[in-house]
Amino acid sequence: MSTFNLTDTTASKISATLTKLRHSMGAPAIGMVLTLVVVCDEGNQYDAVKAATEAAREHPSRILIVINRDPREPSRADAEIRVGEATPGEVVLLRLYGELTKHADSVISPLLLTDIPVVVWWPGGAPAKPAEDAIGKLGSRRITDALAATDADKALRSRSAGYTPGDTDLAWTRLTPWRSLLAAAFDQPMGKVAGGVVEAASGNASAPLLAAWLSYRLKADVKVEDSAGPGLTSVRLTLASGGDLTVERGDARLATLSRPGQPTRRVALARRPTAELLAEELRRLDPDDVYHETVRHMAEQSR
Amino acid sequence: MSKKPAQPAAPADDAHQAATAVAATATTMDVVAANPLRDPRDKRLPRVAGPCVLVLFGVTGDLAKKKLLPAIYDLGNRGLLPPGFSLVGFARRDWAHEDFAQVTYEAVKEHARTPFREEVWKQLSEGIHFNPGEFSDDGAFDCLAMMLKEIDETRGTGGNYAFYLSIPPKFFSQVVEQLKRTGLANAPDGSWRRVVIEKPFGHDLKSAKELNATVNVVFPESSVFRIDHYLGKETVQNILALRFANELYEPIWNRGYVDHVQITMAEDIGIGSRAGYYDGIGAARDVVQNHLLQLLALVAMEDPTSFDADSLRREKEKVLKAVRLPHDLSTGTVRGQYTAGWQGGESVVGYLEEEGIPQDSKTDTYAAIKLEVANRRWAGVPFYLRAGKRLGRRVTEVAVIFQRAPHLPFSKDDTEILGQNALVIRVQPDEGITVRFGSKVPGTAMEVRDVSMDFAYGEAFMESSPEAYERLLLDVLIGDPPLFPHQREVELGWKILDPIEDHWATHGRPDGYEAGTWGPPSADEMLARDGRVWRRL
């Protein structure tokens, strides 16, 4: 992998350097499928870049990392360009200073690849209305992560108010294996569900979403309760016909599924690294209506 | 049946519920509609197979070790196997469950495409069982029946069994008879029984019909899943997407623009340890009758009204029925047999020197056939099919070669080296699509030369594409048949090939070609007579 540093630079210089690098490597136009813009700070930059480059293995992309630095300094943009074997695409780390921190979009938009989707990801703090954010506006898909918010519950509810098609949250993505398992269990009719409980470590961002989804889809009251963790530990649904359908996971890896009249079974249900979550997000770029309905339901319930 | 509704609160309601509880076993359309947690818009949730048991006959074979067992693990790793999924191995080995689990473990470690995860293995290994026995041994099958009943109780698999016959066809009748005798072939109401068979589906029309009759006596056609692993490949399915999801290609996909089509399946390996099977069968029966004709059908067919099994198969059948053989089989077909030579830097022996091959064998290790599709779209456009072993390298592709531009406003010298436009679907390896067209060579002179534009699957969608067997196994367990050829397609394939094989049987010997080359000179002559050449691969 080679790294190139451009200090006090502009978008056109970065663009020219990228083109030059690609030509000199003998790959003038490799099939990149999207531009991924990551808005983060110096603290979570390392993890975000790592996850994004790993996800890029499945979805070759140009990855633009925007890091805002001291706004009191004179306006300046520094770029660090990484190309090479480790990533199928290209990575540009942009460090912005001074007034430019408020106009990051002016650096980003000339660097977007033409006519292919743009995805914006905030691994840390995110704007309340991602679609109205200057950088968020550039994306057709905007990924937030409620896990990073101090009050995940509140963050998710506010997402409902600012929802625009294309918004999604990694707290929702983390639920896919759980939802998939529960949906598979319901492939065999269960009849009505009287109520349920989702248990998770205190403050878990995904638990209220799962409860909201279940309660919305099953038209039943589903509560969230605290457990010792780690993460989500159990879902218990009380069936109207008697008995419980339960999924329990104590070790964040292997779960047991039990339901009335059937043997208890173990199912792999491991937590997934961020790169995998991101790859799942990038797989489908159409609006996630089910996510929308779930956050809306969550907001309505708590009103 | 192990499932009982829990403490019926409303008896009538529950009776109904219990009946449907077992019927609804996989994520089919009806199930999606009935399941409150599913929503067609919720694309994150995968299709999952319902509770079931896969009974694998022939677990010691190469296919099981290299493809099937790893594919099962990969499905589990992707979260596509139902909780309680169980795998039963059946073979003539003195093994306990643990031994089979160990064999599976090793196969998975070595050949699985997804990373090894302890928890996935744990889930899978709990459901692994082994039943030792011979196909002729009634006791072994009685044991199997009992074991499956027990698995239903302990694992909640609901009487849903798929029997995968990864065994030579000569044992089919014995095994299906045994399944019938033990009642395993008969699904009680609300559960299913399926049988999966692999090629060869006979060696001519007659034997294909006999084989089918053997299986059909016990299993109805709708429960028979014939695996043609080519149809499980992403690139092959992509032929349909390419043709029917785009506006760019279909208008020129006909005799008005297409000059001819070349379908190639080249292997660099020899027959290896398959002498016993291969000799007397040959390249045409081995791959042309199934894989190549399926590719031809997908490339040439009209658009199906939908992608359900019925509509898709109907269109494929229509096109296979329209296939016409050349009038003169001696000029329209070529067969070859490799002789000693150098293949990829290695000195290799000829076919007749391979172990277990009789000195006077007339088996074709190379076959090239010129076919026509007699319909409005394709009349007059030849489809050249070729398949062979010990060729230059391993490559499977479909190349649609277009006609030359009707008029070239350049001088003859400018376009001297300009070839014909081509669209190539690369099936394996390096899956993707290549378009070849003319482009100006930079410089002050107007010089036009062929360039190619590439779409590589590996670049645009890396690592996410499942192995062919993964997709097909999942489809078997879900009960989704579009990617499995119908018996009618198999028979149509033999109707095309039988006259050729008959002709070959009575006319001389295959032409020799040196290993590592691209087939006998007669194959080049066949195209030269039409003023064409094979693509250099």
PDB file of N, CA and C in Angstrom, chain A residues 31 33 57-58 60 141 168 172-173 176 179-180 182-184 186-190 213 217-218 241 253-254 257 260-263 265-268 270 276 280-281 284 286 288-290 293, chain B residues 2-4 6-7 14 17 20-21 24 26-27 31 35-39 41-46 48 51 83-84 117-120 122-123 126 153-156 459-464:
ATOM      1  N   GLY A  31     -13.598  -1.252 -11.422  1.00  0.00           N
ATOM      2  CA  GLY A  31     -15.043  -1.150 -11.246  1.00  0.00           C
ATOM      3  C   GLY A  31     -15.496  -0.768  -9.863  1.00  0.00           C
ATOM      4  N   VAL A  33     -18.052   0.645  -7.264  1.00  0.00           N
ATOM      5  CA  VAL A  33     -19.508   0.651  -7.341  1.00  0.00           C
ATOM      6  C   VAL A  33     -20.149   1.775  -6.538  1.00  0.00           C
ATOM      7  N   ARG A  57     -14.059  -4.500   0.345  1.00  0.00           N
ATOM      8  CA  ARG A  57     -13.678  -5.737  -0.322  1.00  0.00           C
ATOM      9  C   ARG A  57     -14.890  -6.338  -1.031  1.00  0.00           C
ATOM     10  N   GLU A  58     -16.051  -6.183  -0.416  1.00  0.00           N
ATOM     11  CA  GLU A  58     -17.267  -6.671  -1.063  1.00  0.00           C
ATOM     12  C   GLU A  58     -17.829  -5.627  -2.027  1.00  0.00           C
ATOM     13  N   PRO A  60     -16.283  -2.563  -3.879  1.00  0.00           N
ATOM     14  CA  PRO A  60     -15.157  -1.676  -4.161  1.00  0.00           C
ATOM     15  C   PRO A  60     -15.631  -0.222  -4.257  1.00  0.00           C
ATOM     16  N   ARG A 141     -27.831   7.394   0.385  1.00  0.00           N
ATOM     17  CA  ARG A 141     -28.068   6.576   1.569  1.00  0.00           C
ATOM     18  C   ARG A 141     -27.263   7.169   2.708  1.00  0.00           C
ATOM     19  N   THR A 168     -30.823   5.164   7.432  1.00  0.00           N
ATOM     20  CA  THR A 168     -30.799   3.880   8.112  1.00  0.00           C
ATOM     21  C   THR A 168     -29.812   3.973   9.265  1.00  0.00           C
ATOM     22  N   TRP A 172     -30.091  -0.843  13.766  1.00  0.00           N
ATOM     23  CA  TRP A 172     -31.089  -1.646  13.046  1.00  0.00           C
ATOM     24  C   TRP A 172     -30.399  -2.804  12.318  1.00  0.00           C
ATOM     25  N   THR A 173     -29.274  -2.507  11.689  1.00  0.00           N
ATOM     26  CA  THR A 173     -28.530  -3.538  10.970  1.00  0.00           C
ATOM     27  C   THR A 173     -28.103  -4.667  11.914  1.00  0.00           C
ATOM     28  N   THR A 176     -30.467  -7.721  12.212  1.00  0.00           N
ATOM     29  CA  THR A 176     -30.879  -8.605  11.122  1.00  0.00           C
ATOM     30  C   THR A 176     -30.858 -10.095  11.500  1.00  0.00           C
ATOM     31  N   ARG A 179     -33.799 -10.741  13.802  1.00  0.00           N
ATOM     32  CA  ARG A 179     -35.075 -10.638  13.089  1.00  0.00           C
ATOM     33  C   ARG A 179     -35.263 -11.816  12.156  1.00  0.00           C
ATOM     34  N   SER A 180     -34.140 -12.222  11.543  1.00  0.00           N
ATOM     35  CA  SER A 180     -34.200 -13.322  10.606  1.00  0.00           C
ATOM     36  C   SER A 180     -34.612 -14.612  11.322  1.00  0.00           C
ATOM     37  N   LEU A 182     -36.257 -14.846  14.214  1.00  0.00           N
ATOM     38  CA  LEU A 182     -37.643 -14.741  14.682  1.00  0.00           C
ATOM     39  C   LEU A 182     -38.613 -14.911  13.521  1.00  0.00           C
ATOM     40  N   ALA A 183     -38.292 -14.299  12.387  1.00  0.00           N
ATOM     41  CA  ALA A 183     -39.168 -14.419  11.222  1.00  0.00           C
ATOM     42  C   ALA A 183     -39.252 -15.869  10.777  1.00  0.00           C
ATOM     43  N   ALA A 184     -38.101 -16.578  10.813  1.00  0.00           N
ATOM     44  CA  ALA A 184     -38.102 -17.988  10.418  1.00  0.00           C
ATOM     45  C   ALA A 184     -38.976 -18.792  11.383  1.00  0.00           C
ATOM     46  N   PHE A 186     -41.542 -17.728  12.874  1.00  0.00           N
ATOM     47  CA  PHE A 186     -42.936 -17.404  12.570  1.00  0.00           C
ATOM     48  C   PHE A 186     -43.367 -17.890  11.179  1.00  0.00           C
ATOM     49  N   ASP A 187     -42.468 -18.520  10.437  1.00  0.00           N
ATOM     50  CA  ASP A 187     -42.868 -19.141   9.174  1.00  0.00           C
ATOM     51  C   ASP A 187     -43.888 -20.242   9.460  1.00  0.00           C
ATOM     52  N   GLN A 188     -43.812 -20.808  10.654  1.00  0.00           N
ATOM     53  CA  GLN A 188     -44.855 -21.731  11.085  1.00  0.00           C
ATOM     54  C   GLN A 188     -45.821 -20.913  11.927  1.00  0.00           C
ATOM     55  N   PRO A 189     -47.090 -20.878  11.530  1.00  0.00           N
ATOM     56  CA  PRO A 189     -48.026 -19.992  12.217  1.00  0.00           C
ATOM     57  C   PRO A 189     -48.008 -20.188  13.724  1.00  0.00           C
ATOM     58  N   MET A 190     -48.003 -19.081  14.431  1.00  0.00           N
ATOM     59  CA  MET A 190     -47.915 -19.116  15.879  1.00  0.00           C
ATOM     60  C   MET A 190     -49.218 -18.653  16.511  1.00  0.00           C
ATOM     61  N   TRP A 213     -40.195  -3.120  16.540  1.00  0.00           N
ATOM     62  CA  TRP A 213     -40.490  -3.899  15.324  1.00  0.00           C
ATOM     63  C   TRP A 213     -41.474  -5.027  15.648  1.00  0.00           C
ATOM     64  N   ARG A 217     -45.207  -5.253  14.178  1.00  0.00           N
ATOM     65  CA  ARG A 217     -45.593  -6.335  13.274  1.00  0.00           C
ATOM     66  C   ARG A 217     -46.603  -7.281  13.909  1.00  0.00           C
ATOM     67  N   LEU A 218     -46.455  -7.545  15.216  1.00  0.00           N
ATOM     68  CA  LEU A 218     -47.306  -8.544  15.858  1.00  0.00           C
ATOM     69  C   LEU A 218     -48.525  -7.909  16.525  1.00  0.00           C
ATOM     70  N   SER A 241     -52.094 -18.673  22.576  1.00  0.00           N
ATOM     71  CA  SER A 241     -52.514 -20.061  22.751  1.00  0.00           C
ATOM     72  C   SER A 241     -51.820 -20.716  23.948  1.00  0.00           C
ATOM     73  N   ARG A 253     -22.954 -15.258  21.245  1.00  0.00           N
ATOM     74  CA  ARG A 253     -22.540 -16.096  20.115  1.00  0.00           C
ATOM     75  C   ARG A 253     -23.586 -17.136  19.735  1.00  0.00           C
ATOM     76  N   LEU A 254     -23.967 -17.967  20.734  1.00  0.00           N
ATOM     77  CA  LEU A 254     -24.842 -19.085  20.449  1.00  0.00           C
ATOM     78  C   LEU A 254     -26.154 -18.883  21.204  1.00  0.00           C
ATOM     79  N   LEU A 257     -33.306 -21.548  20.910  1.00  0.00           N
ATOM     80  CA  LEU A 257     -34.656 -21.198  20.488  1.00  0.00           C
ATOM     81  C   LEU A 257     -35.587 -22.236  21.085  1.00  0.00           C
ATOM     82  N   PRO A 260     -43.330 -23.826  22.378  1.00  0.00           N
ATOM     83  CA  PRO A 260     -44.174 -24.887  22.905  1.00  0.00           C
ATOM     84  C   PRO A 260     -44.225 -26.085  21.973  1.00  0.00           C
ATOM     85  N   GLY A 261     -44.148 -27.259  22.554  1.00  0.00           N
ATOM     86  CA  GLY A 261     -44.354 -28.477  21.782  1.00  0.00           C
ATOM     87  C   GLY A 261     -43.206 -28.853  20.885  1.00  0.00           C
ATOM     88  N   GLN A 262     -42.092 -28.129  20.995  1.00  0.00           N
ATOM     89  CA  GLN A 262     -40.972 -28.482  20.131  1.00  0.00           C
ATOM     90  C   GLN A 262     -39.677 -28.500  20.921  1.00  0.00           C
ATOM     91  N   PRO A 263     -38.751 -29.346  20.505  1.00  0.00           N
ATOM     92  CA  PRO A 263     -37.490 -29.403  21.225  1.00  0.00           C
ATOM     93  C   PRO A 263     -36.750 -28.078  21.165  1.00  0.00           C
ATOM     94  N   ARG A 265     -33.670 -25.740  20.543  1.00  0.00           N
ATOM     95  CA  ARG A 265     -32.587 -25.888  19.580  1.00  0.00           C
ATOM     96  C   ARG A 265     -31.589 -24.761  19.696  1.00  0.00           C
ATOM     97  N   ARG A 266     -30.346 -25.078  19.390  1.00  0.00           N
ATOM     98  CA  ARG A 266     -29.321 -24.046  19.458  1.00  0.00           C
ATOM     99  C   ARG A 266     -29.054 -23.465  18.079  1.00  0.00           C
ATOM    100  N   VAL A 267     -28.856 -22.184  18.041  1.00  0.00           N
ATOM    101  CA  VAL A 267     -28.639 -21.489  16.773  1.00  0.00           C
ATOM    102  C   VAL A 267     -27.468 -20.522  16.928  1.00  0.00           C
ATOM    103  N   ALA A 268     -26.615 -20.494  15.917  1.00  0.00           N
ATOM    104  CA  ALA A 268     -25.521 -19.519  15.936  1.00  0.00           C
ATOM    105  C   ALA A 268     -26.113 -18.134  15.750  1.00  0.00           C
ATOM    106  N   ALA A 270     -24.154 -14.836  16.308  1.00  0.00           N
ATOM    107  CA  ALA A 270     -23.009 -14.083  16.800  1.00  0.00           C
ATOM    108  C   ALA A 270     -23.156 -12.606  16.491  1.00  0.00           C
ATOM    109  N   GLU A 276     -18.879  -5.962   8.676  1.00  0.00           N
ATOM    110  CA  GLU A 276     -19.959  -6.784   8.138  1.00  0.00           C
ATOM    111  C   GLU A 276     -21.277  -6.020   8.120  1.00  0.00           C
ATOM    112  N   GLU A 280     -23.465  -5.120   4.804  1.00  0.00           N
ATOM    113  CA  GLU A 280     -24.900  -5.396   4.640  1.00  0.00           C
ATOM    114  C   GLU A 280     -25.633  -4.132   4.190  1.00  0.00           C
ATOM    115  N   GLU A 281     -25.277  -2.993   4.799  1.00  0.00           N
ATOM    116  CA  GLU A 281     -25.912  -1.734   4.428  1.00  0.00           C
ATOM    117  C   GLU A 281     -25.690  -1.419   2.954  1.00  0.00           C
ATOM    118  N   ARG A 284     -27.867  -3.179  -0.199  1.00  0.00           N
ATOM    119  CA  ARG A 284     -29.143  -2.687  -0.723  1.00  0.00           C
ATOM    120  C   ARG A 284     -29.160  -1.178  -0.573  1.00  0.00           C
ATOM    121  N   ASP A 286     -31.714   0.765  -1.717  1.00  0.00           N
ATOM    122  CA  ASP A 286     -33.053   1.345  -1.803  1.00  0.00           C
ATOM    123  C   ASP A 286     -33.551   1.675  -0.392  1.00  0.00           C
ATOM    124  N   ASP A 288     -35.183   1.812   3.130  1.00  0.00           N
ATOM    125  CA  ASP A 288     -35.609   0.721   3.998  1.00  0.00           C
ATOM    126  C   ASP A 288     -36.915   1.118   4.688  1.00  0.00           C
ATOM    127  N   ASP A 289     -38.025   0.761   4.041  1.00  0.00           N
ATOM    128  CA  ASP A 289     -39.339   1.151   4.555  1.00  0.00           C
ATOM    129  C   ASP A 289     -39.627   0.532   5.915  1.00  0.00           C
ATOM    130  N   VAL A 290     -39.137  -0.679   6.095  1.00  0.00           N
ATOM    131  CA  VAL A 290     -39.446  -1.367   7.348  1.00  0.00           C
ATOM    132  C   VAL A 290     -38.759  -0.664   8.514  1.00  0.00           C
ATOM    133  N   GLU A 293     -40.851   2.419   9.285  1.00  0.00           N
ATOM    134  CA  GLU A 293     -42.068   2.108  10.040  1.00  0.00           C
ATOM    135  C   GLU A 293     -41.725   1.786  11.489  1.00  0.00           C
TER     136      GLU A 293
ATOM    137  N   SER B   2     -43.852 -35.079  15.931  1.00  0.00           N
ATOM    138  CA  SER B   2     -43.515 -34.649  17.274  1.00  0.00           C
ATOM    139  C   SER B   2     -44.275 -33.406  17.682  1.00  0.00           C
ATOM    140  N   LYS B   3     -44.742 -32.660  16.677  1.00  0.00           N
ATOM    141  CA  LYS B   3     -45.329 -31.379  17.028  1.00  0.00           C
ATOM    142  C   LYS B   3     -46.741 -31.536  17.546  1.00  0.00           C
ATOM    143  N   LYS B   4     -46.973 -30.976  18.710  1.00  0.00           N
ATOM    144  CA  LYS B   4     -48.345 -30.933  19.206  1.00  0.00           C
ATOM    145  C   LYS B   4     -48.607 -29.490  19.578  1.00  0.00           C
ATOM    146  N   ALA B   6     -49.565 -26.524  21.780  1.00  0.00           N
ATOM    147  CA  ALA B   6     -49.451 -26.433  23.227  1.00  0.00           C
ATOM    148  C   ALA B   6     -50.793 -26.091  23.844  1.00  0.00           C
ATOM    149  N   GLN B   7     -51.171 -26.845  24.818  1.00  0.00           N
ATOM    150  CA  GLN B   7     -52.413 -26.669  25.586  1.00  0.00           C
ATOM    151  C   GLN B   7     -53.480 -25.903  24.818  1.00  0.00           C
ATOM    152  N   ASP B  14     -57.067 -24.254  17.105  1.00  0.00           N
ATOM    153  CA  ASP B  14     -55.779 -24.902  17.236  1.00  0.00           C
ATOM    154  C   ASP B  14     -55.596 -26.077  16.288  1.00  0.00           C
ATOM    155  N   GLN B  17     -54.592 -24.644  13.209  1.00  0.00           N
ATOM    156  CA  GLN B  17     -53.234 -24.129  13.344  1.00  0.00           C
ATOM    157  C   GLN B  17     -52.207 -25.251  13.274  1.00  0.00           C
ATOM    158  N   THR B  20     -51.703 -26.449   9.677  1.00  0.00           N
ATOM    159  CA  THR B  20     -50.885 -25.581   8.830  1.00  0.00           C
ATOM    160  C   THR B  20     -49.488 -25.440   9.403  1.00  0.00           C
ATOM    161  N   ALA B  21     -49.361 -25.653  10.705  1.00  0.00           N
ATOM    162  CA  ALA B  21     -48.053 -25.477  11.333  1.00  0.00           C
ATOM    163  C   ALA B  21     -47.003 -26.345  10.678  1.00  0.00           C
ATOM    164  N   ALA B  24     -46.518 -25.372   6.565  1.00  0.00           N
ATOM    165  CA  ALA B  24     -45.712 -24.207   6.238  1.00  0.00           C
ATOM    166  C   ALA B  24     -44.308 -24.416   6.759  1.00  0.00           C
ATOM    167  N   ALA B  26     -41.188 -23.527   4.862  1.00  0.00           N
ATOM    168  CA  ALA B  26     -40.084 -22.715   4.351  1.00  0.00           C
ATOM    169  C   ALA B  26     -40.635 -21.373   3.896  1.00  0.00           C
ATOM    170  N   THR B  27     -39.724 -20.480   3.583  1.00  0.00           N
ATOM    171  CA  THR B  27     -40.140 -19.139   3.205  1.00  0.00           C
ATOM    172  C   THR B  27     -40.647 -19.115   1.765  1.00  0.00           C
ATOM    173  N   VAL B  31     -46.182 -18.356   2.681  1.00  0.00           N
ATOM    174  CA  VAL B  31     -45.704 -18.193   4.047  1.00  0.00           C
ATOM    175  C   VAL B  31     -45.421 -16.724   4.329  1.00  0.00           C
ATOM    176  N   ASN B  35     -47.040 -14.718   7.412  1.00  0.00           N
ATOM    177  CA  ASN B  35     -46.145 -14.442   8.534  1.00  0.00           C
ATOM    178  C   ASN B  35     -46.140 -12.948   8.858  1.00  0.00           C
ATOM    179  N   PRO B  36     -46.565 -12.590  10.066  1.00  0.00           N
ATOM    180  CA  PRO B  36     -46.635 -11.161  10.387  1.00  0.00           C
ATOM    181  C   PRO B  36     -45.264 -10.491  10.431  1.00  0.00           C
ATOM    182  N   LEU B  37     -44.210 -11.280  10.623  1.00  0.00           N
ATOM    183  CA  LEU B  37     -42.883 -10.666  10.718  1.00  0.00           C
ATOM    184  C   LEU B  37     -42.225 -10.496   9.362  1.00  0.00           C
ATOM    185  N   ARG B  38     -42.836 -11.066   8.332  1.00  0.00           N
ATOM    186  CA  ARG B  38     -42.233 -10.920   7.015  1.00  0.00           C
ATOM    187  C   ARG B  38     -42.946  -9.841   6.216  1.00  0.00           C
ATOM    188  N   ASP B  39     -42.192  -9.250   5.317  1.00  0.00           N
ATOM    189  CA  ASP B  39     -42.705  -8.177   4.501  1.00  0.00           C
ATOM    190  C   ASP B  39     -41.866  -8.197   3.232  1.00  0.00           C
ATOM    191  N   ARG B  41     -40.999  -6.021   1.414  1.00  0.00           N
ATOM    192  CA  ARG B  41     -40.081  -4.888   1.323  1.00  0.00           C
ATOM    193  C   ARG B  41     -38.869  -5.070   2.233  1.00  0.00           C
ATOM    194  N   ASP B  42     -38.990  -6.024   3.161  1.00  0.00           N
ATOM    195  CA  ASP B  42     -37.916  -6.228   4.136  1.00  0.00           C
ATOM    196  C   ASP B  42     -36.866  -7.151   3.527  1.00  0.00           C
ATOM    197  N   LYS B  43     -36.008  -6.557   2.720  1.00  0.00           N
ATOM    198  CA  LYS B  43     -35.092  -7.392   1.945  1.00  0.00           C
ATOM    199  C   LYS B  43     -33.900  -7.878   2.752  1.00  0.00           C
ATOM    200  N   ARG B  44     -33.756  -7.362   3.961  1.00  0.00           N
ATOM    201  CA  ARG B  44     -32.639  -7.848   4.780  1.00  0.00           C
ATOM    202  C   ARG B  44     -32.870  -9.277   5.235  1.00  0.00           C
ATOM    203  N   LEU B  45     -34.143  -9.637   5.398  1.00  0.00           N
ATOM    204  CA  LEU B  45     -34.421 -10.985   5.891  1.00  0.00           C
ATOM    205  C   LEU B  45     -34.285 -11.980   4.749  1.00  0.00           C
ATOM    206  N   PRO B  46     -33.405 -12.963   4.918  1.00  0.00           N
ATOM    207  CA  PRO B  46     -33.183 -13.915   3.821  1.00  0.00           C
ATOM    208  C   PRO B  46     -34.289 -14.961   3.757  1.00  0.00           C
ATOM    209  N   VAL B  48     -35.325 -18.521   4.210  1.00  0.00           N
ATOM    210  CA  VAL B  48     -34.748 -19.550   5.060  1.00  0.00           C
ATOM    211  C   VAL B  48     -35.497 -20.851   4.819  1.00  0.00           C
ATOM    212  N   PRO B  51     -37.701 -26.274   8.915  1.00  0.00           N
ATOM    213  CA  PRO B  51     -37.072 -27.384   9.613  1.00  0.00           C
ATOM    214  C   PRO B  51     -37.050 -28.619   8.724  1.00  0.00           C
ATOM    215  N   PRO B  83     -33.132 -23.537  12.458  1.00  0.00           N
ATOM    216  CA  PRO B  83     -32.720 -24.166  13.702  1.00  0.00           C
ATOM    217  C   PRO B  83     -33.218 -25.603  13.683  1.00  0.00           C
ATOM    218  N   GLY B  84     -32.426 -26.523  14.140  1.00  0.00           N
ATOM    219  CA  GLY B  84     -32.862 -27.915  14.153  1.00  0.00           C
ATOM    220  C   GLY B  84     -32.500 -28.664  12.889  1.00  0.00           C
ATOM    221  N   ARG B 117     -16.524 -20.584  11.989  1.00  0.00           N
ATOM    222  CA  ARG B 117     -16.974 -20.007  13.257  1.00  0.00           C
ATOM    223  C   ARG B 117     -17.431 -21.131  14.155  1.00  0.00           C
ATOM    224  N   GLU B 118     -16.893 -21.123  15.346  1.00  0.00           N
ATOM    225  CA  GLU B 118     -17.156 -22.187  16.304  1.00  0.00           C
ATOM    226  C   GLU B 118     -18.659 -22.355  16.555  1.00  0.00           C
ATOM    227  N   GLU B 119     -19.371 -21.231  16.719  1.00  0.00           N
ATOM    228  CA  GLU B 119     -20.782 -21.356  17.101  1.00  0.00           C
ATOM    229  C   GLU B 119     -21.627 -21.942  15.976  1.00  0.00           C
ATOM    230  N   VAL B 120     -21.221 -21.633  14.711  1.00  0.00           N
ATOM    231  CA  VAL B 120     -21.967 -22.184  13.581  1.00  0.00           C
ATOM    232  C   VAL B 120     -21.731 -23.693  13.520  1.00  0.00           C
ATOM    233  N   LYS B 122     -20.989 -25.610  15.978  1.00  0.00           N
ATOM    234  CA  LYS B 122     -21.693 -26.231  17.101  1.00  0.00           C
ATOM    235  C   LYS B 122     -23.146 -26.502  16.730  1.00  0.00           C
ATOM    236  N   GLN B 123     -23.778 -25.474  16.146  1.00  0.00           N
ATOM    237  CA  GLN B 123     -25.184 -25.620  15.746  1.00  0.00           C
ATOM    238  C   GLN B 123     -25.328 -26.763  14.737  1.00  0.00           C
ATOM    239  N   GLU B 126     -24.475 -30.537  16.107  1.00  0.00           N
ATOM    240  CA  GLU B 126     -25.496 -31.172  16.944  1.00  0.00           C
ATOM    241  C   GLU B 126     -26.484 -31.972  16.115  1.00  0.00           C
ATOM    242  N   GLU B 153     -38.384 -36.015  16.465  1.00  0.00           N
ATOM    243  CA  GLU B 153     -38.780 -35.743  17.846  1.00  0.00           C
ATOM    244  C   GLU B 153     -37.776 -34.888  18.593  1.00  0.00           C
ATOM    245  N   THR B 154     -36.497 -35.202  18.410  1.00  0.00           N
ATOM    246  CA  THR B 154     -35.504 -34.472  19.198  1.00  0.00           C
ATOM    247  C   THR B 154     -35.171 -33.117  18.595  1.00  0.00           C
ATOM    248  N   ARG B 155     -35.329 -32.980  17.282  1.00  0.00           N
ATOM    249  CA  ARG B 155     -34.877 -31.752  16.643  1.00  0.00           C
ATOM    250  C   ARG B 155     -36.019 -30.947  16.018  1.00  0.00           C
ATOM    251  N   GLY B 156     -37.221 -31.519  16.053  1.00  0.00           N
ATOM    252  CA  GLY B 156     -38.370 -30.787  15.529  1.00  0.00           C
ATOM    253  C   GLY B 156     -38.327 -30.545  14.032  1.00  0.00           C
ATOM    254  N   GLU B 459     -14.929  -7.850  -9.112  1.00  0.00           N
ATOM    255  CA  GLU B 459     -14.656  -6.469  -8.755  1.00  0.00           C
ATOM    256  C   GLU B 459     -15.898  -5.757  -8.250  1.00  0.00           C
ATOM    257  N   ALA B 460     -17.003  -5.956  -8.959  1.00  0.00           N
ATOM    258  CA  ALA B 460     -18.192  -5.204  -8.588  1.00  0.00           C
ATOM    259  C   ALA B 460     -18.898  -5.795  -7.372  1.00  0.00           C
ATOM    260  N   PHE B 461     -18.863  -7.095  -7.244  1.00  0.00           N
ATOM    261  CA  PHE B 461     -19.546  -7.702  -6.098  1.00  0.00           C
ATOM    262  C   PHE B 461     -18.620  -8.752  -5.502  1.00  0.00           C
ATOM    263  N   MET B 462     -17.653  -8.307  -4.736  1.00  0.00           N
ATOM    264  CA  MET B 462     -16.670  -9.280  -4.280  1.00  0.00           C
ATOM    265  C   MET B 462     -17.180 -10.140  -3.137  1.00  0.00           C
ATOM    266  N   GLU B 463     -16.760 -11.374  -3.135  1.00  0.00           N
ATOM    267  CA  GLU B 463     -16.932 -12.295  -2.007  1.00  0.00           C
ATOM    268  C   GLU B 463     -18.363 -12.618  -1.627  1.00  0.00           C
ATOM    269  N   SER B 464     -19.316 -11.879  -2.176  1.00  0.00           N
ATOM    270  CA  SER B 464     -20.666 -12.121  -1.677  1.00  0.00           C
ATOM    271  C   SER B 464     -21.356 -13.242  -2.445  1.00  0.00           C
TER     272      SER B 464
END
